[in-house]
Short mmCIF file of C-alpha atoms in Angstrom, two decimals:
data_model
loop_
_atom_site.label_atom_id
_atom_site.label_comp_id
_atom_site.label_asym_id
_atom_site.label_seq_id
_atom_site.Cartn_x
_atom_site.Cartn_y
_atom_site.Cartn_z
CA MET A 192 -58.98 93.35 -1.07
CA THR A 193 -62.33 94.72 0.05
CA LEU A 194 -64.80 95.95 -2.57
CA SER A 195 -67.81 98.15 -1.81
CA CYS A 196 -70.65 98.10 -4.34
CA TYR A 197 -73.39 100.64 -4.84
CA ALA A 198 -76.82 100.36 -6.49
CA PRO A 199 -80.40 101.54 -5.84
CA ARG A 200 -82.44 99.26 -3.63
CA ARG A 201 -84.99 98.76 -6.41
CA LEU A 202 -84.58 99.04 -10.17
CA VAL A 203 -87.78 98.58 -12.18
CA MET A 204 -87.06 98.32 -15.90
CA GLY A 205 -89.14 97.87 -19.04
CA GLY A 206 -91.74 99.41 -21.32
CA GLY A 207 -94.69 100.75 -19.36
CA ALA A 208 -92.86 100.40 -16.04
CA LEU A 209 -93.82 103.95 -15.04
CA ALA A 210 -97.41 102.81 -14.42
CA GLY A 211 -96.06 100.95 -11.40
CA LEU A 212 -94.87 104.09 -9.64
CA PRO A 213 -97.71 104.16 -7.04
CA ALA A 214 -97.15 100.49 -6.17
CA LEU A 215 -93.41 101.10 -5.81
CA MET A 216 -94.02 104.05 -3.51
CA LYS A 217 -96.41 101.99 -1.39
CA GLU A 218 -93.83 99.23 -1.15
CA LEU A 219 -91.28 101.77 0.08
CA GLY A 220 -93.71 103.42 2.52
CA LEU A 221 -93.79 106.74 0.66
CA SER A 222 -96.81 108.92 -0.12
CA ARG A 223 -95.98 112.66 -0.29
CA PRO A 224 -93.58 113.32 -3.19
CA LEU A 225 -92.01 116.48 -4.52
CA VAL A 226 -91.43 115.89 -8.24
CA VAL A 227 -88.30 117.66 -9.55
CA THR A 228 -88.40 118.16 -13.30
CA ASP A 229 -87.71 120.73 -16.00
CA PRO A 230 -89.90 123.44 -17.59
CA TRP A 231 -90.25 121.60 -20.94
CA ILE A 232 -91.59 118.45 -19.30
CA VAL A 233 -94.26 120.58 -17.63
CA SER A 234 -95.15 122.71 -20.68
CA SER A 235 -95.27 119.69 -23.00
CA GLY A 236 -97.63 117.81 -20.72
CA MET A 237 -95.16 115.00 -20.22
CA ILE A 238 -95.37 115.62 -16.47
CA ASP A 239 -98.74 113.91 -16.57
CA ARG A 240 -96.94 110.61 -17.18
CA VAL A 241 -95.97 110.85 -13.51
CA LEU A 242 -98.82 112.84 -12.02
CA ALA A 243 -101.66 110.79 -13.54
CA PRO A 244 -100.79 107.42 -11.97
CA LEU A 245 -100.09 109.14 -8.65
CA ALA A 246 -103.46 110.92 -8.72
CA GLY A 247 -105.17 107.69 -9.71
CA ALA A 248 -103.75 106.09 -6.57
CA GLY A 249 -104.87 109.00 -4.41
CA LEU A 250 -101.35 110.43 -4.05
CA ARG A 251 -101.02 114.17 -4.36
CA ALA A 252 -97.69 115.44 -5.67
CA GLN A 253 -96.19 118.91 -5.90
CA VAL A 254 -93.92 119.89 -8.77
CA PHE A 255 -90.67 121.87 -8.69
CA SER A 256 -89.73 122.62 -12.30
CA ASP A 257 -87.30 125.52 -12.07
CA THR A 258 -84.34 123.36 -13.02
CA VAL A 259 -81.80 124.38 -15.66
CA ALA A 260 -79.75 122.40 -18.19
CA ASP A 261 -76.59 122.52 -16.08
CA PRO A 262 -77.81 122.32 -12.45
CA THR A 263 -76.62 125.24 -10.35
CA ASP A 264 -76.17 125.79 -6.66
CA THR A 265 -78.71 128.64 -6.77
CA VAL A 266 -81.40 126.40 -8.30
CA VAL A 267 -80.66 123.73 -5.70
CA GLU A 268 -81.06 126.30 -2.92
CA ALA A 269 -84.42 127.40 -4.37
CA GLY A 270 -85.55 123.79 -4.52
CA VAL A 271 -84.53 123.17 -0.92
CA ALA A 272 -86.65 126.14 0.16
CA VAL A 273 -89.68 124.52 -1.51
CA LEU A 274 -88.77 121.14 -0.05
CA LYS A 275 -88.62 122.44 3.52
CA ARG A 276 -92.04 124.12 3.28
CA GLY A 277 -93.97 121.15 1.96
CA GLY A 278 -94.05 118.25 4.41
CA PHE A 279 -92.78 115.84 1.77
CA ASP A 280 -91.52 112.34 2.50
CA CYS A 281 -89.62 111.76 -0.75
CA LEU A 282 -88.25 113.29 -3.94
CA ILE A 283 -88.91 112.11 -7.47
CA GLY A 284 -86.37 113.17 -10.10
CA PHE A 285 -88.15 113.03 -13.48
CA GLY A 286 -86.29 113.96 -16.65
CA GLY A 287 -82.79 113.86 -18.02
CA GLY A 288 -79.65 114.14 -15.96
CA SER A 289 -80.31 117.73 -14.90
CA PRO A 290 -83.56 117.18 -12.94
CA MET A 291 -82.21 113.96 -11.43
CA ASP A 292 -78.95 115.64 -10.41
CA THR A 293 -80.86 118.62 -9.02
CA ALA A 294 -83.08 116.35 -6.94
CA LYS A 295 -80.02 114.54 -5.58
CA ALA A 296 -78.37 117.81 -4.57
CA MET A 297 -81.58 119.10 -2.99
CA GLY A 298 -81.72 116.03 -0.74
CA ILE A 299 -78.07 116.47 0.24
CA LEU A 300 -78.30 120.20 0.95
CA ALA A 301 -81.57 119.81 2.86
CA ALA A 302 -79.78 117.44 5.25
CA ALA A 303 -76.82 119.81 5.73
CA ALA A 304 -76.08 121.91 8.77
CA PRO A 305 -77.40 125.50 8.73
CA GLY A 306 -75.18 127.70 6.60
CA GLN A 307 -73.55 124.90 4.64
CA THR A 308 -73.36 125.32 0.85
CA MET A 309 -73.12 122.86 -2.01
CA ARG A 310 -69.44 123.70 -2.41
CA GLU A 311 -68.70 122.09 0.94
CA PHE A 312 -69.79 118.74 -0.53
CA LYS A 313 -67.48 118.92 -3.55
CA VAL A 314 -65.15 115.93 -3.99
CA PRO A 315 -63.04 114.93 -2.06
CA ALA A 316 -65.72 115.60 0.59
CA SER A 317 -68.21 112.76 0.98
CA ALA A 318 -71.93 113.56 0.71
CA ASP A 319 -73.38 110.56 2.54
CA ARG A 320 -76.60 112.00 3.97
CA ALA A 321 -79.83 113.07 2.28
CA ALA A 322 -82.90 114.51 3.95
CA LEU A 323 -85.33 112.36 1.96
CA PRO A 324 -85.26 109.20 -0.15
CA LEU A 325 -85.14 109.70 -3.92
CA ILE A 326 -86.84 107.87 -6.78
CA CYS A 327 -85.35 108.61 -10.21
CA ILE A 328 -87.22 108.27 -13.48
CA PRO A 329 -85.00 109.04 -16.51
CA THR A 330 -86.46 110.29 -19.77
CA THR A 331 -83.25 109.95 -21.79
CA ALA A 332 -80.89 107.03 -22.35
CA GLY A 333 -77.67 108.66 -21.35
CA THR A 334 -76.65 110.01 -17.95
CA GLY A 335 -77.24 106.87 -15.87
CA SER A 336 -77.87 109.21 -12.92
CA GLU A 337 -80.76 107.00 -11.85
CA ALA A 338 -78.20 104.39 -10.77
CA THR A 339 -75.26 106.41 -9.46
CA ARG A 340 -73.93 107.94 -6.25
CA PHE A 341 -72.86 111.14 -8.05
CA THR A 342 -74.31 114.51 -8.92
CA VAL A 343 -72.69 117.44 -10.73
CA ILE A 344 -73.64 120.98 -9.68
CA THR A 345 -72.30 124.27 -11.03
CA ASP A 346 -70.86 126.78 -8.58
CA THR A 347 -72.25 129.95 -10.13
CA ALA A 348 -69.74 132.23 -8.40
CA ARG A 349 -66.79 130.37 -9.91
CA ASP A 350 -68.22 128.94 -13.15
CA GLU A 351 -67.14 125.51 -11.95
CA LYS A 352 -68.94 122.20 -12.29
CA MET A 353 -68.49 120.42 -8.97
CA LEU A 354 -68.50 116.64 -8.71
CA ILE A 355 -70.37 115.59 -5.58
CA ALA A 356 -70.26 111.96 -4.49
CA GLY A 357 -71.65 109.88 -1.68
CA LEU A 358 -74.51 107.74 -0.49
CA GLY A 359 -76.67 110.86 -0.20
CA ALA A 360 -76.73 111.00 -4.01
CA LEU A 361 -77.69 107.33 -4.47
CA PRO A 362 -81.38 106.90 -5.36
CA LEU A 363 -83.43 104.59 -3.21
CA ALA A 364 -85.17 103.32 -6.36
CA ALA A 365 -85.43 103.97 -10.07
CA ILE A 366 -88.00 103.31 -12.78
CA VAL A 367 -86.37 102.86 -16.19
CA ASP A 368 -89.09 102.96 -18.85
CA TYR A 369 -87.79 103.15 -22.44
CA GLU A 370 -91.21 104.34 -23.70
CA LEU A 371 -90.33 107.74 -22.23
CA THR A 372 -87.54 108.05 -24.82
CA LEU A 373 -89.62 107.40 -27.94
CA SER A 374 -90.15 111.14 -28.46
CA VAL A 375 -86.54 112.15 -27.78
CA PRO A 376 -85.15 113.94 -30.88
CA PRO A 377 -82.10 112.62 -32.76
CA ARG A 378 -79.67 115.26 -31.43
CA ILE A 379 -80.39 114.39 -27.82
CA THR A 380 -80.43 110.67 -28.63
CA ALA A 381 -76.95 111.00 -30.12
CA ASP A 382 -75.48 113.10 -27.32
CA THR A 383 -76.93 111.05 -24.47
CA GLY A 384 -76.07 107.81 -26.25
CA ILE A 385 -72.41 108.74 -26.61
CA ASP A 386 -72.50 109.92 -23.00
CA SER A 387 -73.61 106.46 -21.87
CA LEU A 388 -70.95 104.82 -24.04
CA THR A 389 -68.36 107.11 -22.42
CA HIS A 390 -69.55 106.06 -18.98
CA ALA A 391 -69.14 102.37 -19.79
CA LEU A 392 -65.80 102.79 -21.57
CA GLU A 393 -64.24 105.01 -18.92
CA ALA A 394 -65.42 102.72 -16.11
CA PHE A 395 -63.85 99.79 -17.96
CA VAL A 396 -60.45 101.39 -18.64
CA SER A 397 -60.28 103.26 -15.34
CA ARG A 398 -57.47 102.58 -12.90
CA ARG A 399 -60.28 101.90 -10.40
CA ALA A 400 -61.93 99.20 -12.53
CA ASN A 401 -63.02 96.08 -10.68
CA GLY A 402 -64.83 92.84 -11.37
CA VAL A 403 -68.31 94.07 -10.40
CA ALA A 404 -68.11 97.27 -12.42
CA ASP A 405 -66.68 95.30 -15.35
CA LEU A 406 -69.80 93.13 -15.48
CA TYR A 407 -71.97 96.21 -15.91
CA ALA A 408 -69.57 97.93 -18.33
CA ARG A 409 -69.24 94.91 -20.61
CA ALA A 410 -73.01 94.48 -20.84
CA ALA A 411 -73.51 98.19 -21.45
CA MET A 412 -70.95 98.37 -24.27
CA ARG A 413 -72.51 95.39 -26.05
CA LEU A 414 -75.96 97.01 -25.94
CA ILE A 415 -74.92 100.54 -26.82
CA GLY A 416 -72.49 99.50 -29.55
CA ALA A 417 -75.19 97.44 -31.25
CA HIS A 418 -78.12 99.86 -30.96
CA LEU A 419 -76.98 103.52 -30.83
CA ARG A 420 -77.06 104.14 -34.57
CA THR A 421 -80.48 102.51 -34.91
CA ALA A 422 -81.99 104.54 -32.06
CA TYR A 423 -80.62 107.69 -33.74
CA ALA A 424 -81.86 106.84 -37.24
CA GLU A 425 -85.13 105.19 -36.22
CA PRO A 426 -86.54 107.01 -33.19
CA GLN A 427 -89.59 104.76 -32.97
CA ASN A 428 -87.59 101.54 -33.00
CA ARG A 429 -88.70 100.11 -29.66
CA ALA A 430 -86.07 97.37 -29.52
CA ALA A 431 -83.27 99.90 -30.02
CA ARG A 432 -84.76 102.32 -27.51
CA ALA A 433 -85.14 99.54 -24.93
CA ALA A 434 -81.55 98.41 -25.45
CA MET A 435 -80.19 101.94 -25.15
CA MET A 436 -82.17 102.60 -21.96
CA GLU A 437 -80.89 99.39 -20.41
CA GLY A 438 -77.38 100.14 -21.60
CA ALA A 439 -77.43 103.63 -20.09
CA THR A 440 -78.50 102.32 -16.69
CA LEU A 441 -75.89 99.55 -16.77
CA ALA A 442 -73.25 102.12 -17.72
CA GLY A 443 -74.35 104.23 -14.73
CA LEU A 444 -73.93 101.23 -12.46
CA ALA A 445 -70.52 100.62 -14.00
CA PHE A 446 -69.04 104.04 -13.30
CA SER A 447 -70.78 104.36 -9.95
CA ASN A 448 -68.83 101.26 -8.88
CA SER A 449 -65.61 102.18 -10.71
CA SER A 450 -65.15 105.77 -11.84
CA VAL A 451 -65.13 108.05 -14.83
CA ALA A 452 -61.80 109.34 -16.06
CA LEU A 453 -60.21 112.01 -18.25
CA VAL A 454 -63.12 112.62 -20.65
CA HIS A 455 -65.39 113.60 -17.79
CA GLY A 456 -62.70 115.55 -16.01
CA MET A 457 -62.20 117.69 -19.13
CA SER A 458 -65.88 117.77 -20.08
CA ARG A 459 -67.22 119.44 -16.93
CA PRO A 460 -65.22 122.68 -17.39
CA VAL A 461 -66.36 122.91 -21.03
CA GLY A 462 -69.95 122.76 -19.86
CA ALA A 463 -69.42 125.27 -17.08
CA HIS A 464 -67.56 127.86 -19.20
CA PHE A 465 -69.32 127.47 -22.55
CA HIS A 466 -72.68 125.89 -21.67
CA VAL A 467 -72.19 122.88 -23.88
CA PRO A 468 -74.60 120.06 -22.89
CA HIS A 469 -72.78 117.41 -20.89
CA GLY A 470 -73.29 114.49 -23.27
CA LEU A 471 -72.21 116.60 -26.23
CA SER A 472 -69.03 117.85 -24.56
CA ASN A 473 -68.15 114.23 -23.73
CA ALA A 474 -68.66 113.29 -27.37
CA MET A 475 -66.49 116.20 -28.53
CA LEU A 476 -63.60 115.00 -26.36
CA LEU A 477 -63.92 111.21 -26.50
CA PRO A 478 -61.85 110.46 -29.64
CA ALA A 479 -58.93 112.74 -28.69
CA VAL A 480 -58.81 111.51 -25.09
CA THR A 481 -59.03 107.87 -26.21
CA ARG A 482 -56.15 108.40 -28.65
CA PHE A 483 -54.13 109.95 -25.79
CA GLY A 484 -54.53 106.90 -23.53
CA LEU A 485 -54.73 104.15 -26.16
CA LYS A 486 -51.30 102.62 -25.67
CA ALA A 487 -51.38 102.84 -21.88
CA GLY A 488 -54.72 101.04 -21.74
CA GLU A 489 -54.43 99.04 -24.95
CA ALA A 490 -55.60 95.67 -23.62
CA ARG A 491 -58.74 97.17 -22.12
CA TYR A 492 -59.55 99.33 -25.14
CA ALA A 493 -59.02 96.28 -27.31
CA GLU A 494 -61.46 94.25 -25.26
CA ALA A 495 -63.99 97.06 -25.52
CA ALA A 496 -63.67 96.89 -29.32
CA ARG A 497 -64.33 93.16 -29.30
CA LEU A 498 -67.32 93.57 -27.00
CA MET A 499 -68.77 96.06 -29.48
CA SER A 500 -68.08 93.65 -32.39
CA LEU A 501 -65.57 96.07 -33.93
CA SER A 502 -62.80 93.49 -34.01
CA PRO A 503 -62.96 89.68 -34.06
CA ALA A 504 -62.14 87.51 -31.08
CA GLY A 505 -58.45 86.78 -30.96
CA SER A 506 -57.44 89.87 -32.90
CA PRO A 507 -54.20 91.57 -31.80
CA ASP A 508 -54.72 94.21 -29.13
CA GLY A 509 -53.18 96.98 -31.22
CA GLU A 510 -55.47 96.23 -34.13
CA ALA A 511 -58.59 96.03 -31.93
CA ALA A 512 -57.76 99.23 -30.03
CA ALA A 513 -57.26 101.06 -33.32
CA ALA A 514 -60.66 99.79 -34.48
CA LEU A 515 -62.26 101.25 -31.37
CA LEU A 516 -60.72 104.66 -32.01
CA ALA A 517 -61.87 104.54 -35.63
CA GLU A 518 -65.39 103.72 -34.45
CA LEU A 519 -65.49 106.65 -32.01
CA GLU A 520 -64.42 109.00 -34.79
CA ALA A 521 -67.02 107.48 -37.15
CA LEU A 522 -69.77 107.84 -34.55
CA ASN A 523 -69.05 111.53 -34.16
CA ARG A 524 -69.19 112.03 -37.93
CA GLU A 525 -72.31 109.98 -38.49
CA LEU A 526 -74.20 111.38 -35.50
CA GLY A 527 -73.29 114.97 -36.37
CA VAL A 528 -71.22 115.76 -33.26
CA PRO A 529 -69.70 119.24 -33.76
CA THR A 530 -66.26 120.29 -32.62
CA PRO A 531 -66.18 123.15 -30.10
CA ARG A 532 -65.38 125.46 -33.01
CA GLN A 533 -68.33 124.19 -35.02
CA PHE A 534 -70.52 124.54 -31.94
CA GLY A 535 -69.79 128.27 -32.12
CA ILE A 536 -67.26 128.76 -29.34
CA ASP A 537 -65.04 131.75 -30.15
CA PRO A 538 -61.40 130.65 -30.63
CA ALA A 539 -60.03 133.48 -28.48
CA ALA A 540 -62.45 132.69 -25.67
CA TRP A 541 -61.57 128.99 -25.90
CA GLU A 542 -57.84 129.68 -25.78
CA ALA A 543 -58.19 132.11 -22.87
CA ALA A 544 -60.13 129.54 -20.82
CA LEU A 545 -57.72 126.64 -21.32
CA PRO A 546 -55.48 127.17 -18.26
CA VAL A 547 -58.36 127.40 -15.81
CA MET A 548 -60.24 124.54 -17.51
CA ALA A 549 -57.16 122.33 -17.21
CA GLU A 550 -56.80 123.29 -13.55
CA GLN A 551 -60.46 122.50 -12.86
CA ALA A 552 -60.22 119.20 -14.72
CA LEU A 553 -57.27 118.08 -12.62
CA ALA A 554 -58.92 119.29 -9.39
CA SER A 555 -61.92 117.05 -10.03
CA GLY A 556 -59.75 113.96 -9.56
CA SER A 557 -61.19 112.18 -12.59
CA PRO A 558 -58.08 112.49 -14.80
CA ALA A 559 -56.09 110.51 -12.21
CA ASN A 560 -58.25 107.48 -13.05
CA ASN A 561 -57.23 107.50 -16.71
CA PRO A 562 -54.96 104.77 -18.12
CA ARG A 563 -52.49 107.53 -18.99
CA VAL A 564 -52.58 110.31 -16.43
CA PRO A 565 -52.01 113.77 -17.93
CA ASP A 566 -50.50 116.92 -16.53
CA ALA A 567 -51.98 120.36 -17.09
CA ALA A 568 -49.99 121.00 -20.27
CA GLU A 569 -51.20 117.75 -21.80
CA ILE A 570 -54.80 118.60 -20.97
CA VAL A 571 -54.42 121.99 -22.62
CA ALA A 572 -53.02 120.23 -25.71
CA LEU A 573 -55.98 117.84 -25.75
CA TYR A 574 -58.43 120.75 -25.55
CA ARG A 575 -56.68 122.33 -28.52
CA GLU A 576 -56.81 119.06 -30.46
CA ALA A 577 -60.52 118.65 -29.80
CA TYR A 578 -61.24 122.26 -30.81
#
């Protein structure tokens, strides 16, 4: 069996690591960056965390900040227009998953043939070329996008979140500085934290799991399981923030080398149709989807429970797997995760969207990686259960 592994060439991790951005760029032979970020990071002044060290090193950066919470093909096209006018030699994705995913897609589309659109790179196509190298700098402990070969872009004409995969989406380097998360509010901490847990868990129970991805997933689940509640309750707890940031990146490495599964397959349509943030829609679905696949993947779910110290070593698999499900339900309660109904989604609108959401979930390919593979009717039933 041949195994291909994927990771950024350089991962720089730790408190204060962002100060080393100019040195990293010099090491990589880069000097003219376009920084892709979001409007809040600019208006809050947080953008200076990147621009100041660059300016201090004599590097002049331009900023593209017209990103949106769920990256769209139209925003990517606007970014590519800026990219092509500027004489840049690299991209820097600075922010949560949305700016990083936008920067990835910009690099892929900028390398495309004239007339090609983002939709032409949707899985199962392979997006293996990017016009420029990318450095990712996450500001949340959740998406793991800084370490993955994936990006998710919404097709605005079809209200469809498209999974795009390939070497073109893999960052050349990433700076993972937990100090950037100290000001993240509890709601985002919760949603991104459960998102990172979902990444690790799905990578671990996936039908495409392998020994390399398992190493990352196991380490991520230990860190996230031990520190998520503390990071939520004590935002200034540096040890918890550092552990969550490391866990999120490890979880990204895990699913980039394995896969996500049914939670993500079902989550993307929820985000596209009802504009639920990605981490939150994952959290909404995680208990129901885990219950659905628990018996089929019992040994793996049981090991996950033991890794998270939810069940003692040597406990029966059924008992440990049940403890994991109980923990996922408890996390949602304690971290205030709403159901889709509580989020404010109209029941009639939810019901009307179920057939197309199930179709889009299956088309993404992710449900086929689940321990128990559903059909469309079972996905519709799971959506109803989660609602």
